[in-house]
Amino acid sequence: MIVVLKPNHNPSQMESLISWLREKNITIHTSVGQANTILGLVGDTSQLDVDLIAALDIVEDVKRVQEPYKNANRKFHPEDTVIQVGNTQVGGGNLTIMAGPCSVESEEQAVAVAKAVKAAGATMFRGGAFNSRTSPYAFWGMGERGLAYLKAARDETGLPIVTELTDINQLALFRDVDVIQIGTRNMQNVDLLKAVGHQDKPVVLKRGRSATYEEWLMSAEYIMAGGNENVILCERGIRTFESYTRNTLDLASIPVLRRLTHLPVIVDPSHATGKYWLVDSLAMGAVAAGADGVQIEVHNDPAHALCDGPLALKLDAFTPLAGKLLALHAALKGMEGQA
Ligand code: PEP
Ligand code: MN
């Protein structure tokens, strides 16, 4: 349920409404917008009398929210969420470019790739230390050593680091990571979602490869219900009948999620198809469709990569792409407000 307050409501009346609702075990999310303040009510709202609340002096409107996700719902929080990561922001009209290898393989490799992607315009360095893979025989990442290589890359470049968490027991090792990623295979691993919801680092939540928008947003809801509102949704392709590409990129997810949620939305064009030569077009398509950013796999030597070589861009292919993405984003911003 949402309660829209009148523009010049009396703050002490608002406080008494909030305490009355809290006594009924309702959690309140307050969103202060330019025009109105909105109270988002989470809990068993079936016990509340809509007419009684609507009749209060300070209340302009009361609406029941049908969708099962509440915290992630744009109705609760009409303004876009902007997430601060180091000195860069995700959302709010910024273009986030996360780039780096599938797995970090050595300190030299991590530092070299981080320097190159930073010079090209990337705003964060991504790299797996604990990779989730489909095959038990595939490379699973360098674990704790991989985290140390990521930190070395951050020390050298200042780029915040993004890396995947696959097990709750790894959380203690992630204290120094900037952004935690939950991979497609774990989108509905509720224990993992609850664990990242109870800490305050931003989370990139990749779409489960067979997840509907509602299922994906319910996973975001798990994280947010624990108190962590800093969730970045990442479209990374879904499973369809098409087998030429690894997955099928759902670009409609960008405008759909814009409507359903206030959370930032980024796109991973690399895992979306599994082919390096499709990354350029799909990344441009994602930015044109309004994504808040992209996550792109980049490797210094894709032919010898321990993981996902066929989809990785070489450094000299990433540089012009990053330039094009930034130019496209700037051009689109320039068009805003034009007829
Ligand atoms: C990754 O980002 O390295 C990864 C494995 O992605 P996904 O979970 O989307 O497959
Ligand atoms: Mn990968």
XYZ file of C-alpha atoms and ligand atoms in Angstrom:
350
model
C 0.000 0.000 0.000
C 1.194 3.541 -0.632
C 0.059 6.654 1.163
C 0.627 9.903 -0.714
C 0.854 12.873 1.659
C -0.343 16.369 0.817
C 2.467 18.754 -0.233
C 2.449 20.899 2.911
C 1.551 18.240 5.437
C 2.209 18.770 9.112
C 5.378 16.778 10.029
C 4.164 15.860 13.506
C 0.941 14.429 12.060
C 3.091 12.397 9.675
C 5.146 11.101 12.636
C 2.016 10.020 14.499
C 0.698 8.226 11.412
C 4.053 6.437 11.067
C 4.156 5.364 14.729
C 0.562 4.139 14.560
C 1.448 2.034 11.500
C 4.626 0.697 13.144
C 2.559 -0.460 16.125
C 0.705 -2.597 13.606
C 4.012 -4.159 12.491
C 4.083 -2.256 9.221
C 7.474 -1.177 7.886
C 7.492 2.282 6.325
C 9.630 3.477 3.431
C 9.554 7.205 3.065
C 10.230 8.696 -0.341
C 10.485 12.470 -0.394
C 9.909 13.686 -3.939
C 9.800 17.176 -5.375
C 6.012 17.374 -5.188
C 4.866 14.761 -2.684
C 6.084 12.585 0.125
C 5.127 8.952 -0.328
C 4.940 6.400 2.471
C 5.448 2.858 1.207
C 3.859 0.355 3.598
C 5.243 -3.177 3.739
C 3.734 -5.918 5.859
C 0.247 -7.249 6.388
C -1.643 -4.236 5.047
C -4.865 -6.239 4.668
C -5.670 -5.306 8.290
C -5.605 -1.563 7.437
C -8.723 0.417 6.614
C -7.963 2.363 3.416
C -10.904 4.749 3.924
C -9.802 5.595 7.451
C -6.267 6.488 6.310
C -7.558 8.371 3.255
C -9.736 10.522 5.511
C -6.753 11.849 7.488
C -5.990 15.550 7.110
C -2.468 15.075 5.766
C -3.312 12.332 3.256
C -3.886 13.060 -0.422
C -4.334 9.493 -1.681
C -4.045 5.845 -0.655
C -3.462 3.025 -3.136
C -3.028 -0.683 -2.749
C 0.043 -1.994 -4.595
C -0.866 -5.198 -6.410
C 2.658 -6.272 -7.354
C 4.296 -8.635 -4.851
C 7.515 -6.599 -4.896
C 7.160 -3.485 -2.789
C 10.564 -1.966 -2.012
C 11.676 -2.385 -5.619
C 8.419 -0.963 -6.970
C 8.480 2.429 -8.654
C 5.124 3.201 -7.060
C 6.901 3.208 -3.686
C 9.768 5.340 -4.883
C 8.931 7.333 -8.015
C 12.410 8.812 -8.402
C 15.272 6.778 -9.863
C 17.670 5.277 -7.352
C 21.231 6.506 -7.781
C 23.948 4.347 -6.231
C 27.269 5.795 -5.159
C 30.257 3.489 -5.702
C 33.567 5.133 -4.796
C 33.524 8.383 -6.709
C 31.239 7.124 -9.470
C 27.444 6.887 -9.522
C 25.219 4.225 -11.042
C 21.910 5.614 -12.345
C 20.898 9.248 -12.381
C 21.813 9.779 -16.043
C 25.380 8.449 -15.728
C 26.742 5.728 -17.982
C 28.422 2.995 -15.954
C 30.929 0.879 -17.856
C 32.082 -2.207 -15.967
C 34.765 -4.087 -17.859
C 37.313 -6.799 -17.236
C 37.983 -10.501 -17.665
C 35.624 -13.336 -16.827
C 38.211 -14.531 -14.295
C 41.253 -12.742 -13.026
C 44.178 -15.016 -13.831
C 47.227 -13.249 -12.394
C 48.119 -9.937 -10.796
C 49.874 -8.769 -13.980
C 46.854 -9.610 -16.112
C 44.354 -7.941 -13.750
C 46.434 -4.765 -13.492
C 47.099 -4.580 -17.246
C 43.436 -5.067 -18.195
C 42.250 -2.629 -15.501
C 44.662 0.051 -16.738
C 43.567 -0.441 -20.340
C 39.827 -0.368 -19.630
C 40.230 2.672 -17.405
C 42.104 4.524 -20.142
C 39.251 3.651 -22.522
C 36.608 5.126 -20.191
C 35.479 2.234 -17.954
C 34.189 3.298 -14.554
C 34.544 -0.061 -12.737
C 36.715 -3.140 -13.062
C 34.958 -6.512 -13.139
C 36.605 -9.878 -12.706
C 35.714 -13.252 -11.258
C 37.577 -14.766 -8.333
C 34.820 -17.245 -7.484
C 33.157 -18.005 -10.815
C 29.947 -19.958 -11.107
C 30.199 -22.262 -14.096
C 27.866 -24.740 -15.700
C 30.475 -27.502 -15.783
C 32.183 -28.915 -12.684
C 35.277 -29.391 -14.867
C 35.494 -25.735 -15.942
C 37.800 -23.152 -14.368
C 36.214 -21.953 -11.132
C 38.442 -18.953 -10.500
C 41.444 -18.272 -8.294
C 39.440 -17.750 -5.105
C 41.061 -15.635 -2.417
C 44.150 -15.039 -4.574
C 41.856 -13.690 -7.279
C 40.402 -11.193 -4.795
C 43.922 -10.020 -3.995
C 44.601 -9.486 -7.731
C 41.391 -7.474 -8.048
C 42.474 -5.277 -5.143
C 45.883 -4.793 -6.751
C 44.092 -3.638 -9.920
C 42.036 -1.190 -7.865
C 45.148 0.110 -6.097
C 46.781 0.776 -9.458
C 43.811 2.390 -11.188
C 41.377 3.613 -8.519
C 38.572 1.728 -10.314
C 36.027 0.156 -7.934
C 35.955 -3.642 -8.223
C 32.939 -5.835 -8.989
C 33.130 -9.569 -8.377
C 30.801 -12.517 -7.977
C 29.839 -14.090 -4.663
C 28.839 -17.740 -4.959
C 28.634 -18.815 -1.319
C 27.631 -17.126 1.928
C 30.858 -18.332 3.517
C 32.856 -16.099 1.157
C 31.241 -12.922 2.503
C 33.928 -12.317 5.117
C 36.528 -12.264 2.307
C 34.475 -9.671 0.389
C 34.869 -6.936 3.036
C 37.156 -4.989 0.741
C 35.200 -5.504 -2.494
C 33.218 -2.504 -3.802
C 30.289 -4.208 -5.555
C 29.082 -7.779 -5.059
C 27.703 -9.638 -8.053
C 25.079 -12.363 -7.852
C 25.274 -14.469 -10.999
C 22.453 -15.776 -13.138
C 22.677 -19.253 -11.626
C 22.162 -17.841 -8.142
C 19.419 -15.311 -8.819
C 17.026 -17.354 -6.715
C 19.514 -18.588 -4.136
C 17.559 -17.027 -1.324
C 20.206 -17.593 1.345
C 22.710 -15.682 -0.762
C 20.160 -12.937 -1.447
C 19.364 -12.601 2.255
C 23.066 -12.473 3.110
C 23.810 -9.639 0.680
C 20.657 -7.902 1.875
C 22.050 -7.781 5.391
C 25.219 -5.945 4.391
C 25.567 -2.582 2.748
C 27.694 -3.029 -0.363
C 25.902 -2.438 -3.668
C 24.817 -5.615 -5.433
C 24.686 -6.372 -9.156
C 21.817 -8.829 -9.484
C 22.002 -10.672 -12.779
C 18.793 -11.922 -14.301
C 18.246 -15.653 -13.952
C 18.385 -17.072 -17.450
C 14.791 -18.290 -17.189
C 13.446 -15.632 -14.855
C 10.464 -13.409 -15.554
C 10.669 -9.732 -14.670
C 8.545 -10.386 -11.611
C 10.755 -13.234 -10.396
C 13.824 -11.054 -10.927
C 12.280 -8.166 -9.026
C 11.258 -10.534 -6.227
C 14.926 -11.489 -5.917
C 15.795 -7.791 -5.678
C 13.062 -7.581 -3.056
C 14.818 -10.244 -0.938
C 17.942 -8.078 -0.894
C 16.029 -4.874 -0.185
C 13.868 -6.459 2.511
C 17.101 -7.071 4.445
C 17.833 -3.343 4.374
C 20.162 -3.048 1.378
C 18.515 -0.785 -1.190
C 21.569 -0.597 -3.446
C 20.615 -3.112 -6.092
C 21.696 -2.825 -9.739
C 19.721 -5.077 -12.084
C 21.741 -6.657 -14.894
C 20.062 -8.082 -18.001
C 22.391 -10.773 -19.370
C 20.235 -12.677 -21.816
C 17.627 -15.345 -21.324
C 17.132 -18.896 -22.555
C 15.000 -19.135 -25.693
C 14.626 -21.673 -28.528
C 17.490 -19.968 -30.393
C 20.682 -21.953 -30.085
C 22.982 -19.975 -32.386
C 23.719 -17.587 -29.532
C 24.331 -18.681 -25.930
C 21.324 -16.665 -24.763
C 18.939 -14.127 -26.258
C 19.336 -10.543 -25.116
C 16.037 -9.085 -23.957
C 16.407 -5.374 -24.629
C 12.744 -4.797 -23.796
C 13.744 -5.433 -20.196
C 15.220 -1.921 -20.043
C 12.040 0.101 -20.698
C 9.931 -2.483 -18.863
C 12.059 -2.258 -15.730
C 12.194 1.542 -15.974
C 8.430 1.431 -15.621
C 8.244 -1.220 -12.894
C 11.159 -0.225 -10.688
C 13.313 2.697 -9.592
C 16.473 0.553 -9.527
C 19.254 1.126 -12.093
C 19.424 -1.324 -14.996
C 22.606 -2.351 -16.791
C 23.179 -4.834 -19.616
C 25.788 -7.537 -20.094
C 26.097 -8.023 -23.865
C 28.926 -10.562 -23.445
C 27.134 -13.456 -21.746
C 24.008 -12.504 -23.688
C 25.340 -14.154 -26.834
C 28.652 -15.807 -25.976
C 30.218 -14.302 -29.132
C 32.714 -11.438 -29.025
C 31.680 -10.095 -32.437
C 28.138 -9.414 -31.276
C 29.149 -7.411 -28.223
C 29.592 -4.103 -30.055
C 26.076 -4.050 -31.588
C 24.331 -5.224 -28.456
C 26.154 -2.810 -26.172
C 25.201 0.072 -28.478
C 21.615 -1.240 -28.558
C 21.524 -1.361 -24.759
C 22.671 2.240 -24.395
C 20.260 3.357 -27.136
C 17.434 1.612 -25.254
C 18.263 3.606 -22.128
C 20.416 1.289 -19.995
C 22.267 2.897 -17.090
C 25.359 0.993 -18.049
C 26.964 -2.091 -19.488
C 29.136 -4.882 -18.185
C 31.575 -6.174 -20.791
C 34.127 -8.957 -20.653
C 37.559 -7.833 -21.825
C 40.696 -9.979 -21.883
C 44.317 -9.271 -22.752
C 44.581 -12.579 -24.633
C 41.136 -14.117 -25.301
C 42.599 -17.069 -27.237
C 44.276 -18.278 -24.032
C 41.646 -17.144 -21.512
C 40.903 -19.678 -18.763
C 37.240 -18.825 -19.008
C 34.882 -17.336 -21.636
C 37.555 -16.495 -24.237
C 35.055 -16.676 -27.159
C 33.013 -13.810 -25.812
C 35.810 -11.585 -24.525
C 36.813 -8.417 -26.358
C 40.482 -7.736 -26.919
C 41.767 -4.531 -25.376
C 42.060 -2.872 -28.775
C 38.427 -3.702 -29.576
C 37.125 -2.458 -26.228
C 38.717 0.977 -26.523
C 36.777 2.166 -29.600
C 33.579 0.566 -28.290
C 33.816 2.430 -24.966
C 34.342 5.655 -26.930
C 31.260 4.952 -29.056
C 29.133 4.121 -26.021
C 30.107 7.354 -24.280
C 29.450 9.368 -27.442
C 26.057 7.699 -27.980
C 25.091 8.297 -24.374
C 26.089 11.957 -24.612
C 24.163 12.362 -27.876
C 21.040 10.804 -26.336
C 21.319 13.098 -23.342
C 21.579 16.037 -25.710
C 18.296 14.943 -27.335
C 16.399 14.814 -24.036
C 13.702 17.413 -23.961
C 13.879 17.972 -27.721
C 10.707 17.402 -29.697
C 30.004 -13.472 -15.107
O 29.620 -12.291 -15.076
O 31.190 -13.804 -15.054
C 28.994 -14.536 -15.272
C 29.294 -15.806 -15.080
O 27.792 -14.079 -15.670
P 26.363 -14.797 -15.584
O 26.130 -15.094 -14.143
O 25.461 -13.751 -16.144
O 26.450 -16.016 -16.462
Mn 32.188 -14.932 -18.206
